[in-house]
Amino acid sequence: MTIRDRLEQLVVEQPVVFGEPIETAAGATVITVSRRGGLLRQPRAIGLFVVHEGRAQWTPAMDSNRIAQLGEWIGLLTGVIAALAILRRPPWPDLRFRSN
């Protein structure tokens, strides 16, 4: 088997897993969609399909904790960059006495 044959066998995209259809009291059918996890990762929700009166609607899953954590990381990074800039060269004038 050549390298070219092995490369053709590789799966490029992660497989998507569809959940069991659930009927609601309003007559809609809800189907969950998730992405399969890897070796140490849990499956992650992508969104869900809602089928109502013959029309399908896609609703993406949104993780608000992940968005909040991104904001915290940006704030921390900004603070570190500002602290390094001040410690390396403070914005106030240099008041050291130098004698030659």
XYZ file of N, CA and C in Angstrom:
300
model
N 0.848 -1.173 0.000
C 0.000 0.000 0.000
C 0.895 1.240 0.000
N 0.621 2.143 -0.895
C 1.438 3.347 -1.007
C 0.890 4.447 -0.092
N 1.670 5.496 0.036
C 1.251 6.626 0.869
C 0.014 7.289 0.273
N -0.042 7.367 -1.039
C -1.197 7.983 -1.697
C -2.484 7.214 -1.364
N -2.414 5.884 -1.323
C -3.593 5.088 -0.977
C -4.016 5.328 0.465
N -3.047 5.464 1.352
C -3.369 5.715 2.760
C -3.990 7.095 2.958
N -3.504 8.089 2.214
C -4.060 9.435 2.340
C -5.504 9.492 1.862
N -5.858 8.682 0.886
C -7.234 8.657 0.398
C -8.187 8.050 1.423
N -7.671 7.215 2.323
C -8.507 6.565 3.320
C -8.774 7.442 4.539
N -8.004 8.515 4.706
C -8.170 9.362 5.881
C -9.523 10.066 5.865
N -10.107 10.175 7.034
C -11.357 10.911 7.185
C -10.992 12.343 7.548
N -11.396 13.290 6.715
C -11.005 14.680 6.916
C -11.906 15.373 7.927
N -13.195 15.174 7.844
C -14.113 15.864 8.737
C -14.591 14.921 9.833
N -14.923 15.504 10.979
C -15.419 14.700 12.079
C -16.867 14.310 11.802
N -17.216 13.076 12.111
C -18.585 12.643 11.839
C -19.589 13.343 12.763
N -20.757 13.566 12.232
C -21.840 14.207 12.972
C -22.807 13.116 13.420
N -23.289 13.222 14.658
C -24.199 12.229 15.225
C -25.569 12.877 15.398
N -26.595 12.240 14.850
C -27.968 12.716 14.994
C -28.644 11.918 16.099
N -29.355 12.609 16.986
C -30.046 11.956 18.093
C -31.393 11.396 17.674
N -32.059 10.778 18.624
C -33.392 10.220 18.379
C -34.403 11.354 18.199
N -35.319 11.240 17.243
C -36.359 12.270 17.085
C -37.294 12.284 18.294
N -37.612 13.483 18.763
C -38.486 13.649 19.926
C -39.712 14.445 19.486
N -40.897 13.900 19.767
C -42.156 14.578 19.444
C -42.549 15.472 20.619
N -42.883 16.732 20.337
C -43.344 17.644 21.382
C -44.867 17.668 21.406
N -45.420 18.302 22.443
C -46.876 18.388 22.566
C -47.474 19.269 21.474
N -46.691 20.206 20.944
C -47.179 21.109 19.899
C -47.162 20.458 18.521
N -46.670 19.242 18.427
C -46.645 18.537 17.154
C -45.352 18.704 16.375
N -44.352 19.290 16.981
C -43.057 19.465 16.323
C -42.154 18.283 16.656
N -41.243 17.993 15.755
C -40.253 16.947 15.967
C -38.893 17.610 16.132
N -38.187 17.253 17.200
C -36.885 17.839 17.506
C -35.825 16.755 17.351
N -34.777 17.058 16.572
C -33.671 16.123 16.355
C -32.387 16.834 16.762
N -31.691 16.287 17.751
C -30.439 16.894 18.208
C -29.292 16.479 17.300
N -28.308 17.369 17.163
C -27.132 17.112 16.331
C -25.901 17.420 17.171
N -24.947 16.486 17.197
C -23.714 16.708 17.952
C -22.524 16.197 17.154
N -21.354 16.694 17.524
C -20.117 16.266 16.891
C -19.448 15.264 17.827
N -19.010 14.164 17.271
C -18.411 13.104 18.058
C -17.112 13.588 18.692
N -16.877 13.214 19.930
C -15.655 13.587 20.625
C -14.507 12.683 20.229
N -13.319 13.089 20.608
C -12.133 12.309 20.286
C -11.775 11.364 21.415
N -10.494 11.124 21.582
C -10.013 10.178 22.579
C -10.337 10.653 23.995
N -10.044 11.903 24.298
C -10.275 12.430 25.641
C -11.355 13.506 25.670
N -12.073 13.694 24.574
C -13.072 14.757 24.499
C -14.470 14.178 24.501
N -15.376 14.905 25.116
C -16.780 14.518 25.147
C -17.461 14.971 23.855
N -18.557 14.322 23.470
C -19.316 14.824 22.319
C -19.823 16.240 22.603
N -19.847 17.079 21.566
C -20.234 18.480 21.734
C -21.464 18.782 20.887
N -22.445 19.426 21.489
C -23.681 19.760 20.778
C -23.410 20.823 19.724
N -23.954 20.608 18.526
C -23.823 21.578 17.444
C -25.116 22.381 17.330
N -26.237 21.715 17.467
C -27.525 22.389 17.350
C -28.640 21.373 17.259
N -29.777 21.819 16.742
C -30.887 20.889 16.583
C -31.767 21.311 15.418
N -32.417 20.308 14.850
C -33.399 20.527 13.793
C -34.783 20.464 14.424
N -35.629 21.420 14.076
C -37.023 21.414 14.513
C -37.878 21.296 13.258
N -38.639 20.211 13.171
C -39.526 19.988 12.031
C -40.951 20.215 12.515
N -41.593 21.245 11.941
C -42.958 21.586 12.348
C -43.760 21.934 11.100
N -44.876 21.251 10.919
C -45.776 21.446 9.775
C -45.042 21.309 8.443
N -44.157 20.335 8.346
C -43.454 20.051 7.099
C -42.265 20.954 6.809
N -41.968 21.897 7.682
C -40.824 22.796 7.482
C -39.759 22.485 8.524
N -38.513 22.406 8.075
C -37.390 22.146 8.980
C -36.665 23.454 9.263
N -36.297 23.636 10.523
C -35.578 24.838 10.931
C -34.351 24.413 11.726
N -33.194 24.986 11.383
C -31.937 24.691 12.067
C -31.715 25.734 13.155
N -31.432 25.280 14.375
C -31.121 26.173 15.487
C -29.743 25.796 16.018
N -28.727 26.655 15.843
C -27.389 26.308 16.322
C -27.304 26.387 17.845
N -26.484 25.523 18.429
C -26.245 25.557 19.867
C -25.236 26.659 20.165
N -25.494 27.418 21.224
C -24.613 28.520 21.580
C -24.191 28.344 23.027
N -22.890 28.289 23.269
C -22.363 28.102 24.612
C -21.979 29.467 25.173
N -22.834 30.018 26.040
C -22.570 31.354 26.585
C -21.373 31.350 27.528
N -21.097 30.230 28.186
C -19.919 30.156 29.057
C -18.638 30.293 28.246
N -18.631 29.723 27.078
C -17.445 29.808 26.225
C -17.216 31.242 25.744
N -18.296 31.947 25.420
C -18.188 33.338 24.992
C -17.700 34.206 26.150
N -18.215 33.970 27.359
C -17.773 34.732 28.529
C -16.306 34.458 28.836
N -15.887 33.216 28.697
C -14.490 32.882 28.957
C -13.571 33.550 27.937
N -14.004 33.673 26.704
C -13.216 34.376 25.696
C -13.016 35.835 26.101
N -14.063 36.485 26.611
C -13.941 37.861 27.088
C -12.976 37.981 28.250
N -12.996 37.005 29.156
C -12.067 37.027 30.291
C -10.625 36.863 29.830
N -10.401 35.987 28.874
C -9.039 35.792 28.365
C -8.523 37.042 27.660
N -9.396 37.720 26.918
C -8.986 38.953 26.238
C -8.623 40.021 27.268
N -9.410 40.150 28.335
C -9.099 41.108 29.398
C -7.792 40.787 30.097
N -7.558 39.516 30.371
C -6.306 39.112 31.016
C -5.111 39.400 30.121
N -5.229 39.093 28.858
C -4.139 39.344 27.919
C -3.853 40.839 27.798
N -4.896 41.660 27.779
C -4.711 43.110 27.719
C -3.983 43.617 28.956
N -4.352 43.111 30.127
C -3.679 43.504 31.367
C -2.215 43.110 31.386
N -1.905 41.916 30.917
C -0.511 41.460 30.885
C 0.310 42.305 29.923
N -0.224 42.600 28.755
C 0.509 43.421 27.784
C 0.734 44.824 28.340
N -0.278 45.406 28.993
C -0.123 46.744 29.575
C 0.907 46.733 30.696
N 0.884 45.703 31.552
C 1.858 45.617 32.646
C 3.274 45.464 32.107
N 3.449 44.655 31.088
C 4.785 44.494 30.507
C 5.271 45.784 29.861
N 4.375 46.520 29.231
C 4.770 47.784 28.604
C 5.190 48.804 29.656
N 4.485 48.858 30.779
C 4.827 49.817 31.832
C 6.104 49.403 32.545
N 6.276 48.125 32.812
C 7.480 47.679 33.511
C 8.720 47.794 32.636
N 8.556 47.616 31.374
C 9.711 47.707 30.478
C 10.141 49.159 30.297
N 9.222 50.038 30.057
C 9.524 51.472 29.911
C 8.322 52.242 30.432
N 8.400 52.773 31.662
C 7.252 53.475 32.228
C 6.894 54.723 31.423
N 5.612 55.114 31.448
C 5.191 56.284 30.677
C 5.610 57.608 31.315
N 6.034 57.604 32.582
C 6.447 58.844 33.230
C 7.908 59.148 32.893
N 8.368 60.389 33.111
C 9.737 60.762 32.721
C 10.791 60.036 33.543
N 11.948 59.898 32.941
C 13.074 59.241 33.602
C 13.727 60.246 34.548
N 13.742 59.984 35.858
C 14.252 60.919 36.860
C 15.557 60.431 37.483
N 16.281 59.578 36.821
C 17.548 59.093 37.366
C 18.625 60.159 37.209
N 19.481 60.235 38.224
C 20.600 61.175 38.175
C 21.797 60.455 37.579
N 22.366 61.044 36.540
C 23.527 60.444 35.891
C 24.690 61.419 35.982
N 25.814 60.919 36.434
C 27.017 61.768 36.459
C 28.055 61.152 35.534
N 28.625 61.987 34.692
C 29.620 61.498 33.734
C 30.999 61.860 34.150
